[in-house]
PDB file of C-alpha atoms in Angstrom:
ATOM      1  CA  MET A 235      50.592  99.253-239.240  1.00  0.00           C
ATOM      2  CA  SER A 236      53.923  97.716-240.115  1.00  0.00           C
ATOM      3  CA  GLY A 237      56.170  99.085-242.544  1.00  0.00           C
ATOM      4  CA  GLY A 238      55.260  96.830-245.464  1.00  0.00           C
ATOM      5  CA  ASP A 239      51.493  96.958-244.708  1.00  0.00           C
ATOM      6  CA  THR A 240      49.671  98.938-247.575  1.00  0.00           C
ATOM      7  CA  GLY A 241      46.401  99.297-245.594  1.00  0.00           C
ATOM      8  CA  ALA A 242      44.623  98.016-248.863  1.00  0.00           C
ATOM      9  CA  ALA A 243      41.367  96.233-248.898  1.00  0.00           C
ATOM     10  CA  PRO A 244      41.237  92.665-249.834  1.00  0.00           C
ATOM     11  CA  ALA A 245      41.505  91.789-253.596  1.00  0.00           C
ATOM     12  CA  ALA A 246      38.271  91.937-255.734  1.00  0.00           C
ATOM     13  CA  VAL A 247      36.510  88.993-256.830  1.00  0.00           C
ATOM     14  CA  ASP A 248      34.891  88.122-260.176  1.00  0.00           C
ATOM     15  CA  ALA A 249      31.345  86.898-260.910  1.00  0.00           C
ATOM     16  CA  ASP A 250      32.253  83.139-259.963  1.00  0.00           C
ATOM     17  CA  GLY A 251      33.710  84.261-256.611  1.00  0.00           C
ATOM     18  CA  GLU A 252      37.356  83.831-257.677  1.00  0.00           C
ATOM     19  CA  PRO A 253      39.767  86.441-256.875  1.00  0.00           C
ATOM     20  CA  ARG A 254      40.887  88.530-259.728  1.00  0.00           C
ATOM     21  CA  PRO A 255      44.631  89.045-260.559  1.00  0.00           C
ATOM     22  CA  ALA A 256      45.923  92.384-259.007  1.00  0.00           C
ATOM     23  CA  THR A 257      46.782  95.087-261.583  1.00  0.00           C
ATOM     24  CA  TYR A 258      48.951  98.080-261.353  1.00  0.00           C
ATOM     25  CA  VAL A 259      45.827 100.061-260.852  1.00  0.00           C
ATOM     26  CA  HIS A 260      45.199  98.225-257.534  1.00  0.00           C
ATOM     27  CA  LEU A 261      48.891  98.622-256.666  1.00  0.00           C
ATOM     28  CA  ALA A 262      48.683 102.435-257.250  1.00  0.00           C
ATOM     29  CA  LYS A 263      45.461 102.801-254.991  1.00  0.00           C
ATOM     30  CA  ALA A 264      46.842 100.561-252.191  1.00  0.00           C
ATOM     31  CA  VAL A 265      50.093 102.753-252.145  1.00  0.00           C
ATOM     32  CA  LEU A 266      48.168 106.100-252.259  1.00  0.00           C
ATOM     33  CA  TYR A 267      45.900 104.774-249.406  1.00  0.00           C
ATOM     34  CA  ARG A 268      48.944 103.732-247.438  1.00  0.00           C
ATOM     35  CA  GLU A 269      50.346 107.140-247.580  1.00  0.00           C
ATOM     36  CA  TYR A 270      47.014 108.677-246.649  1.00  0.00           C
ATOM     37  CA  LEU A 271      46.825 106.321-243.604  1.00  0.00           C
ATOM     38  CA  ILE A 272      50.375 107.348-242.635  1.00  0.00           C
ATOM     39  CA  PHE A 273      49.337 111.048-242.898  1.00  0.00           C
ATOM     40  CA  VAL A 274      46.129 110.793-240.802  1.00  0.00           C
ATOM     41  CA  ARG A 275      47.428 108.306-238.371  1.00  0.00           C
ATOM     42  CA  TYR A 276      50.643 110.463-237.365  1.00  0.00           C
ATOM     43  CA  PRO A 277      49.649 114.029-238.218  1.00  0.00           C
ATOM     44  CA  ALA A 278      52.113 115.333-235.533  1.00  0.00           C
ATOM     45  CA  ASN A 279      55.030 114.029-237.797  1.00  0.00           C
ATOM     46  CA  ALA A 280      53.542 115.768-240.857  1.00  0.00           C
ATOM     47  CA  VAL A 281      53.038 119.074-239.023  1.00  0.00           C
ATOM     48  CA  GLY A 282      56.449 118.769-237.505  1.00  0.00           C
ATOM     49  CA  GLY A 283      58.114 118.570-241.001  1.00  0.00           C
ATOM     50  CA  ILE A 284      56.183 121.861-242.057  1.00  0.00           C
ATOM     51  CA  VAL A 285      57.146 123.535-238.993  1.00  0.00           C
ATOM     52  CA  VAL A 286      60.795 122.706-239.315  1.00  0.00           C
ATOM     53  CA  ALA A 287      60.857 123.965-242.880  1.00  0.00           C
ATOM     54  CA  LEU A 288      59.263 127.136-241.906  1.00  0.00           C
ATOM     55  CA  PHE A 289      61.685 127.550-239.037  1.00  0.00           C
ATOM     56  CA  PHE A 290      64.545 127.324-241.428  1.00  0.00           C
ATOM     57  CA  PHE A 291      62.970 129.710-243.786  1.00  0.00           C
ATOM     58  CA  GLY A 292      62.400 132.175-241.007  1.00  0.00           C
ATOM     59  CA  VAL A 293      66.089 132.052-240.131  1.00  0.00           C
ATOM     60  CA  LEU A 294      66.900 132.567-243.589  1.00  0.00           C
ATOM     61  CA  PHE A 295      64.459 135.475-244.248  1.00  0.00           C
ATOM     62  CA  TYR A 296      65.006 137.414-240.931  1.00  0.00           C
ATOM     63  CA  GLY A 297      68.735 136.589-240.736  1.00  0.00           C
ATOM     64  CA  GLY A 298      69.339 137.724-244.323  1.00  0.00           C
ATOM     65  CA  ARG A 299      67.220 140.879-243.870  1.00  0.00           C
ATOM     66  CA  LEU A 300      69.448 141.991-241.068  1.00  0.00           C
ATOM     67  CA  LEU A 301      72.541 141.207-243.141  1.00  0.00           C
ATOM     68  CA  ALA A 302      71.524 142.335-246.608  1.00  0.00           C
ATOM     69  CA  GLY A 303      68.591 144.656-246.094  1.00  0.00           C
ATOM     70  CA  ARG A 304      67.164 145.961-249.291  1.00  0.00           C
ATOM     71  CA  ALA A 305      69.217 143.485-251.300  1.00  0.00           C
ATOM     72  CA  LEU A 306      67.314 140.673-249.925  1.00  0.00           C
ATOM     73  CA  THR A 307      63.827 142.349-250.650  1.00  0.00           C
ATOM     74  CA  ASP A 308      64.767 142.744-254.320  1.00  0.00           C
ATOM     75  CA  SER A 309      65.521 139.028-254.580  1.00  0.00           C
ATOM     76  CA  LEU A 310      62.814 137.867-252.270  1.00  0.00           C
ATOM     77  CA  SER A 311      60.452 136.345-254.844  1.00  0.00           C
ATOM     78  CA  GLY A 312      63.252 134.276-256.267  1.00  0.00           C
ATOM     79  CA  ILE A 313      64.270 133.181-252.787  1.00  0.00           C
ATOM     80  CA  VAL A 314      60.759 131.946-251.847  1.00  0.00           C
ATOM     81  CA  VAL A 315      60.582 130.134-255.131  1.00  0.00           C
ATOM     82  CA  GLY A 316      63.975 128.527-254.606  1.00  0.00           C
ATOM     83  CA  TYR A 317      63.275 127.411-251.265  1.00  0.00           C
ATOM     84  CA  PHE A 318      59.721 125.986-252.308  1.00  0.00           C
ATOM     85  CA  LEU A 319      61.453 123.871-254.988  1.00  0.00           C
ATOM     86  CA  TRP A 320      64.191 122.714-252.395  1.00  0.00           C
ATOM     87  CA  THR A 321      61.562 121.516-249.986  1.00  0.00           C
ATOM     88  CA  LEU A 322      59.908 119.644-252.630  1.00  0.00           C
ATOM     89  CA  SER A 323      63.166 118.160-253.847  1.00  0.00           C
ATOM     90  CA  VAL A 324      64.497 117.257-250.210  1.00  0.00           C
ATOM     91  CA  GLY A 325      61.041 115.687-249.587  1.00  0.00           C
ATOM     92  CA  ALA A 326      60.930 113.648-252.750  1.00  0.00           C
ATOM     93  CA  TYR A 327      64.495 112.417-252.255  1.00  0.00           C
ATOM     94  CA  SER A 328      64.542 111.656-248.623  1.00  0.00           C
ATOM     95  CA  SER A 329      61.152 109.964-248.747  1.00  0.00           C
ATOM     96  CA  VAL A 330      62.297 107.303-251.336  1.00  0.00           C
ATOM     97  CA  SER A 331      65.651 106.712-250.098  1.00  0.00           C
ATOM     98  CA  ASN A 332      64.582 106.730-246.377  1.00  0.00           C
ATOM     99  CA  ASP A 333      61.460 104.652-246.975  1.00  0.00           C
ATOM    100  CA  ILE A 334      63.746 101.872-248.560  1.00  0.00           C
ATOM    101  CA  GLY A 335      66.125 102.114-245.800  1.00  0.00           C
ATOM    102  CA  SER A 336      63.230 101.691-243.322  1.00  0.00           C
ATOM    103  CA  GLU A 337      62.168  98.629-245.178  1.00  0.00           C
ATOM    104  CA  VAL A 338      65.604  97.177-244.817  1.00  0.00           C
ATOM    105  CA  GLN A 339      65.761  97.858-240.860  1.00  0.00           C
ATOM    106  CA  TRP A 340      62.070  96.543-240.427  1.00  0.00           C
ATOM    107  CA  GLY A 341      62.916  93.427-242.256  1.00  0.00           C
ATOM    108  CA  THR A 342      59.868  93.996-244.731  1.00  0.00           C
ATOM    109  CA  LEU A 343      61.980  94.274-247.895  1.00  0.00           C
ATOM    110  CA  GLU A 344      61.490  90.616-248.855  1.00  0.00           C
ATOM    111  CA  ARG A 345      57.701  91.080-248.775  1.00  0.00           C
ATOM    112  CA  HIS A 346      58.105  93.661-251.599  1.00  0.00           C
ATOM    113  CA  ILE A 347      60.448  91.259-253.729  1.00  0.00           C
ATOM    114  CA  THR A 348      57.969  88.448-253.444  1.00  0.00           C
ATOM    115  CA  THR A 349      55.005  90.506-254.905  1.00  0.00           C
ATOM    116  CA  PRO A 350      53.713  89.778-258.415  1.00  0.00           C
ATOM    117  CA  PHE A 351      54.902  93.062-259.421  1.00  0.00           C
ATOM    118  CA  GLY A 352      58.477  92.961-258.261  1.00  0.00           C
ATOM    119  CA  PHE A 353      60.370  95.336-256.019  1.00  0.00           C
ATOM    120  CA  ALA A 354      61.270  98.109-258.490  1.00  0.00           C
ATOM    121  CA  PRO A 355      57.534  98.861-259.604  1.00  0.00           C
ATOM    122  CA  VAL A 356      56.381  98.931-255.998  1.00  0.00           C
ATOM    123  CA  ALA A 357      59.161 101.105-255.075  1.00  0.00           C
ATOM    124  CA  LEU A 358      58.373 103.417-257.874  1.00  0.00           C
ATOM    125  CA  LEU A 359      54.672 103.797-257.169  1.00  0.00           C
ATOM    126  CA  LYS A 360      55.590 104.398-253.497  1.00  0.00           C
ATOM    127  CA  GLY A 361      57.933 107.216-254.492  1.00  0.00           C
ATOM    128  CA  VAL A 362      55.292 108.925-256.878  1.00  0.00           C
ATOM    129  CA  ALA A 363      52.780 108.622-253.811  1.00  0.00           C
ATOM    130  CA  LYS A 364      55.230 110.305-251.501  1.00  0.00           C
ATOM    131  CA  VAL A 365      55.959 113.044-254.052  1.00  0.00           C
ATOM    132  CA  VAL A 366      52.087 113.854-253.985  1.00  0.00           C
ATOM    133  CA  ARG A 367      52.165 114.005-250.298  1.00  0.00           C
ATOM    134  CA  THR A 368      55.232 116.279-250.373  1.00  0.00           C
ATOM    135  CA  PHE A 369      53.363 118.496-253.062  1.00  0.00           C
ATOM    136  CA  LEU A 370      50.560 118.990-250.542  1.00  0.00           C
ATOM    137  CA  THR A 371      52.825 119.825-247.550  1.00  0.00           C
ATOM    138  CA  SER A 372      55.112 122.029-249.639  1.00  0.00           C
ATOM    139  CA  ALA A 373      52.148 124.059-250.880  1.00  0.00           C
ATOM    140  CA  VAL A 374      51.207 124.695-247.146  1.00  0.00           C
ATOM    141  CA  VAL A 375      55.045 125.904-246.602  1.00  0.00           C
ATOM    142  CA  LEU A 376      54.628 128.128-249.732  1.00  0.00           C
ATOM    143  CA  ALA A 377      51.333 129.681-248.471  1.00  0.00           C
ATOM    144  CA  ALA A 378      52.969 130.400-245.094  1.00  0.00           C
ATOM    145  CA  MET A 379      56.095 131.936-246.755  1.00  0.00           C
ATOM    146  CA  LEU A 380      54.021 134.237-248.881  1.00  0.00           C
ATOM    147  CA  LEU A 381      52.059 135.301-245.810  1.00  0.00           C
ATOM    148  CA  LEU A 382      55.237 135.901-243.773  1.00  0.00           C
ATOM    149  CA  THR A 383      57.149 137.819-246.449  1.00  0.00           C
ATOM    150  CA  GLY A 384      54.409 139.661-248.263  1.00  0.00           C
ATOM    151  CA  ALA A 385      55.882 138.330-251.664  1.00  0.00           C
ATOM    152  CA  ARG A 386      53.489 138.153-254.636  1.00  0.00           C
ATOM    153  CA  LEU A 387      53.808 135.228-257.181  1.00  0.00           C
ATOM    154  CA  SER A 388      52.065 133.900-260.004  1.00  0.00           C
ATOM    155  CA  LEU A 389      50.365 130.552-259.100  1.00  0.00           C
ATOM    156  CA  ASP A 390      48.930 129.131-262.044  1.00  0.00           C
ATOM    157  CA  PRO A 391      48.560 125.540-261.362  1.00  0.00           C
ATOM    158  CA  LEU A 392      48.412 124.554-265.030  1.00  0.00           C
ATOM    159  CA  THR A 393      51.992 125.843-265.112  1.00  0.00           C
ATOM    160  CA  VAL A 394      53.516 125.420-261.501  1.00  0.00           C
ATOM    161  CA  ILE A 395      52.367 121.824-261.003  1.00  0.00           C
ATOM    162  CA  PRO A 396      53.783 120.358-264.444  1.00  0.00           C
ATOM    163  CA  VAL A 397      57.037 122.394-264.127  1.00  0.00           C
ATOM    164  CA  ALA A 398      57.664 121.679-260.597  1.00  0.00           C
ATOM    165  CA  GLY A 399      56.601 118.004-260.889  1.00  0.00           C
ATOM    166  CA  LEU A 400      59.123 117.333-263.924  1.00  0.00           C
ATOM    167  CA  ALA A 401      61.782 119.166-261.994  1.00  0.00           C
ATOM    168  CA  VAL A 402      61.383 116.955-258.917  1.00  0.00           C
ATOM    169  CA  THR A 403      61.117 113.750-261.102  1.00  0.00           C
ATOM    170  CA  SER A 404      64.835 113.955-261.706  1.00  0.00           C
ATOM    171  CA  VAL A 405      65.372 114.117-257.987  1.00  0.00           C
ATOM    172  CA  LEU A 406      63.003 111.156-257.689  1.00  0.00           C
ATOM    173  CA  GLY A 407      65.593 109.264-259.958  1.00  0.00           C
ATOM    174  CA  LEU A 408      68.291 110.212-257.528  1.00  0.00           C
ATOM    175  CA  GLY A 409      66.354 108.943-254.658  1.00  0.00           C
ATOM    176  CA  PHE A 410      65.841 105.627-256.429  1.00  0.00           C
ATOM    177  CA  ALA A 411      69.686 105.318-256.986  1.00  0.00           C
ATOM    178  CA  ALA A 412      70.352 106.224-253.448  1.00  0.00           C
ATOM    179  CA  GLY A 413      67.734 103.588-252.382  1.00  0.00           C
ATOM    180  CA  GLY A 414      69.414 100.880-254.472  1.00  0.00           C
ATOM    181  CA  VAL A 415      72.757 101.686-252.868  1.00  0.00           C
ATOM    182  CA  THR A 416      71.118 101.577-249.410  1.00  0.00           C
ATOM    183  CA  VAL A 417      69.845  98.040-250.139  1.00  0.00           C
ATOM    184  CA  LEU A 418      73.393  96.931-251.201  1.00  0.00           C
ATOM    185  CA  TYR A 419      75.666  98.603-248.413  1.00  0.00           C
ATOM    186  CA  LYS A 420      72.885  99.350-245.757  1.00  0.00           C
ATOM    187  CA  ARG A 421      74.153 102.048-243.396  1.00  0.00           C
ATOM    188  CA  ILE A 422      75.249 104.850-245.621  1.00  0.00           C
ATOM    189  CA  GLY A 423      72.685 107.625-244.200  1.00  0.00           C
ATOM    190  CA  ASN A 424      75.283 110.196-243.576  1.00  0.00           C
ATOM    191  CA  TRP A 425      76.491 110.137-247.287  1.00  0.00           C
ATOM    192  CA  LEU A 426      72.689 110.195-248.575  1.00  0.00           C
ATOM    193  CA  ASN A 427      71.933 113.143-246.329  1.00  0.00           C
ATOM    194  CA  LEU A 428      74.940 115.103-247.688  1.00  0.00           C
ATOM    195  CA  LEU A 429      73.353 115.111-251.242  1.00  0.00           C
ATOM    196  CA  GLN A 430      70.559 117.177-250.029  1.00  0.00           C
ATOM    197  CA  PHE A 431      72.800 120.117-249.302  1.00  0.00           C
ATOM    198  CA  GLY A 432      73.831 119.841-253.150  1.00  0.00           C
ATOM    199  CA  PHE A 433      70.291 120.486-254.023  1.00  0.00           C
ATOM    200  CA  VAL A 434      70.889 124.035-252.943  1.00  0.00           C
ATOM    201  CA  ALA A 435      73.569 124.611-255.608  1.00  0.00           C
ATOM    202  CA  LEU A 436      71.399 122.835-258.248  1.00  0.00           C
ATOM    203  CA  VAL A 437      68.470 124.977-257.471  1.00  0.00           C
ATOM    204  CA  SER A 438      70.490 128.057-257.833  1.00  0.00           C
ATOM    205  CA  ALA A 439      72.603 126.793-260.811  1.00  0.00           C
ATOM    206  CA  PRO A 440      73.330 129.723-263.219  1.00  0.00           C
ATOM    207  CA  VAL A 441      71.960 128.212-266.290  1.00  0.00           C
ATOM    208  CA  PHE A 442      72.023 131.256-268.087  1.00  0.00           C
ATOM    209  CA  ASP A 443      75.786 131.851-267.618  1.00  0.00           C
ATOM    210  CA  ALA A 444      76.636 128.220-267.831  1.00  0.00           C
ATOM    211  CA  PRO A 445      74.233 126.561-270.255  1.00  0.00           C
ATOM    212  CA  TRP A 446      75.649 122.879-269.691  1.00  0.00           C
ATOM    213  CA  THR A 447      74.155 123.007-266.153  1.00  0.00           C
ATOM    214  CA  ARG A 448      70.766 122.690-267.674  1.00  0.00           C
ATOM    215  CA  VAL A 449      71.328 118.929-267.978  1.00  0.00           C
ATOM    216  CA  LEU A 450      71.814 118.535-264.246  1.00  0.00           C
ATOM    217  CA  PRO A 451      68.707 117.607-262.112  1.00  0.00           C
ATOM    218  CA  LEU A 452      66.738 120.527-260.918  1.00  0.00           C
ATOM    219  CA  ALA A 453      68.669 123.275-262.517  1.00  0.00           C
ATOM    220  CA  HIS A 454      66.754 123.835-265.749  1.00  0.00           C
ATOM    221  CA  GLY A 455      63.508 123.172-263.885  1.00  0.00           C
ATOM    222  CA  SER A 456      64.356 125.731-261.228  1.00  0.00           C
ATOM    223  CA  ALA A 457      65.106 128.337-263.886  1.00  0.00           C
ATOM    224  CA  MET A 458      61.758 127.656-265.729  1.00  0.00           C
ATOM    225  CA  LEU A 459      59.911 127.677-262.404  1.00  0.00           C
ATOM    226  CA  GLN A 460      61.383 131.080-261.537  1.00  0.00           C
ATOM    227  CA  ARG A 461      60.177 132.432-264.710  1.00  0.00           C
ATOM    228  CA  ALA A 462      56.699 131.019-264.192  1.00  0.00           C
ATOM    229  CA  MET A 463      56.125 132.078-260.587  1.00  0.00           C
ATOM    230  CA  VAL A 464      58.025 135.460-260.529  1.00  0.00           C
ATOM    231  CA  ASP A 465      57.533 136.623-264.079  1.00  0.00           C
ATOM    232  CA  GLY A 466      54.188 134.972-264.798  1.00  0.00           C
ATOM    233  CA  VAL A 467      55.099 133.015-267.816  1.00  0.00           C
ATOM    234  CA  ARG A 468      52.544 130.309-268.789  1.00  0.00           C
ATOM    235  CA  LEU A 469      53.361 126.768-269.732  1.00  0.00           C
ATOM    236  CA  TRP A 470      52.390 127.328-273.408  1.00  0.00           C
ATOM    237  CA  GLU A 471      54.372 130.489-273.481  1.00  0.00           C
ATOM    238  CA  PHE A 472      57.778 128.430-272.843  1.00  0.00           C
ATOM    239  CA  ALA A 473      59.932 127.771-275.916  1.00  0.00           C
ATOM    240  CA  PRO A 474      59.234 123.989-277.072  1.00  0.00           C
ATOM    241  CA  ALA A 475      62.901 123.274-276.736  1.00  0.00           C
ATOM    242  CA  ASP A 476      62.927 124.391-273.016  1.00  0.00           C
ATOM    243  CA  LEU A 477      59.961 122.121-272.456  1.00  0.00           C
ATOM    244  CA  ALA A 478      61.589 119.190-274.231  1.00  0.00           C
ATOM    245  CA  LEU A 479      64.795 119.584-272.229  1.00  0.00           C
ATOM    246  CA  LEU A 480      62.813 119.713-269.107  1.00  0.00           C
ATOM    247  CA  VAL A 481      60.945 116.371-269.919  1.00  0.00           C
ATOM    248  CA  GLY A 482      64.067 114.865-271.225  1.00  0.00           C
ATOM    249  CA  VAL A 483      66.081 115.491-268.219  1.00  0.00           C
ATOM    250  CA  ALA A 484      63.307 114.182-265.982  1.00  0.00           C
ATOM    251  CA  VAL A 485      62.927 111.023-267.914  1.00  0.00           C
ATOM    252  CA  ALA A 486      66.742 110.469-268.229  1.00  0.00           C
ATOM    253  CA  TYR A 487      67.311 110.705-264.386  1.00  0.00           C
ATOM    254  CA  LEU A 488      64.304 108.806-263.377  1.00  0.00           C
ATOM    255  CA  LEU A 489      65.255 105.905-265.740  1.00  0.00           C
ATOM    256  CA  GLY A 490      68.898 106.163-264.678  1.00  0.00           C
ATOM    257  CA  GLY A 491      67.943 105.964-261.102  1.00  0.00           C
ATOM    258  CA  TYR A 492      65.535 103.095-261.663  1.00  0.00           C
ATOM    259  CA  VAL A 493      68.238 101.069-263.515  1.00  0.00           C
ATOM    260  CA  VAL A 494      70.715 101.634-260.731  1.00  0.00           C
ATOM    261  CA  PHE A 495      68.095 100.574-258.116  1.00  0.00           C
ATOM    262  CA  HIS A 496      67.329  97.403-260.253  1.00  0.00           C
ATOM    263  CA  TYR A 497      70.805  96.294-260.638  1.00  0.00           C
ATOM    264  CA  ALA A 498      71.766  97.151-257.071  1.00  0.00           C
ATOM    265  CA  THR A 499      68.813  94.968-255.500  1.00  0.00           C
ATOM    266  CA  ARG A 500      69.683  92.203-258.049  1.00  0.00           C
ATOM    267  CA  ARG A 501      73.248  92.294-256.876  1.00  0.00           C
ATOM    268  CA  ALA A 502      72.285  92.262-253.286  1.00  0.00           C
ATOM    269  CA  ARG A 503      70.044  89.183-253.925  1.00  0.00           C
ATOM    270  CA  ARG A 504      72.962  87.480-255.707  1.00  0.00           C
ATOM    271  CA  LEU A 505      75.313  88.186-252.741  1.00  0.00           C
ATOM    272  CA  GLY A 506      72.734  87.168-250.222  1.00  0.00           C
ATOM    273  CA  VAL A 507      72.636  90.401-248.358  1.00  0.00           C
ATOM    274  CA  LEU A 508      69.205  91.457-249.209  1.00  0.00           C
ATOM    275  CA  GLY A 509      67.787  90.876-245.854  1.00  0.00           C
ATOM    276  CA  ASP A 510      70.798  91.785-243.902  1.00  0.00           C
ATOM    277  CA  TYR A 511      71.182  94.824-241.975  1.00  0.00           C
TER     278      TYR A 511
END
């Protein structure tokens, strides 16, 4: 399967045998099916990502226990939640930016440009599909971390999924912005990878001591996820202002990243460097 192949079935036809125009529903199904095919055809790669994530957590956990002892045990639940959100964030960010970079290398970028939907909507739905896959793999990492550490967390899906999903949405916007810059300037992978380490600071941002950090990506969502998973706070128990800010930050960064992506790709087309590598 090539980089631009979605693995989708042929377009449906109407009663007269004429092909029906493709809709965003068809596009979403094709993109999700593509992610499913990639997962089942290359399971070793998916399993390898889980193993790597657990390896680094094992180093963090056992190394920290040797150095900090009881202090680490007292904050263990918070560390597990923070690491879970960090794996989600890195997966969402890198999957979008790396996927667009791969399309540039494979020479399949123009196929997305010429679709009836346009490149930006296709990239957006591909990003959402990759976030769904990242949620599944990060859930496996979370389960393994709980078994490894013996930590107990509140795992109400009606609270954890919306809060974590909205928190990661802001990172998805950063991924789009990074993808747009990749289309324009090509090889900037080292700079893009550097941003992943900044997610550690965002996840652990002191939102209570420095309230202004709540408008940064991940920071407010991380604080709410800590309250949800460590303290057992349910979604409907959060203050409306906190929920509104969570949604506002997610939408603002996603739209901002989408705009950067759109204008960067348009400039690349204007300069004639869209297909260059």
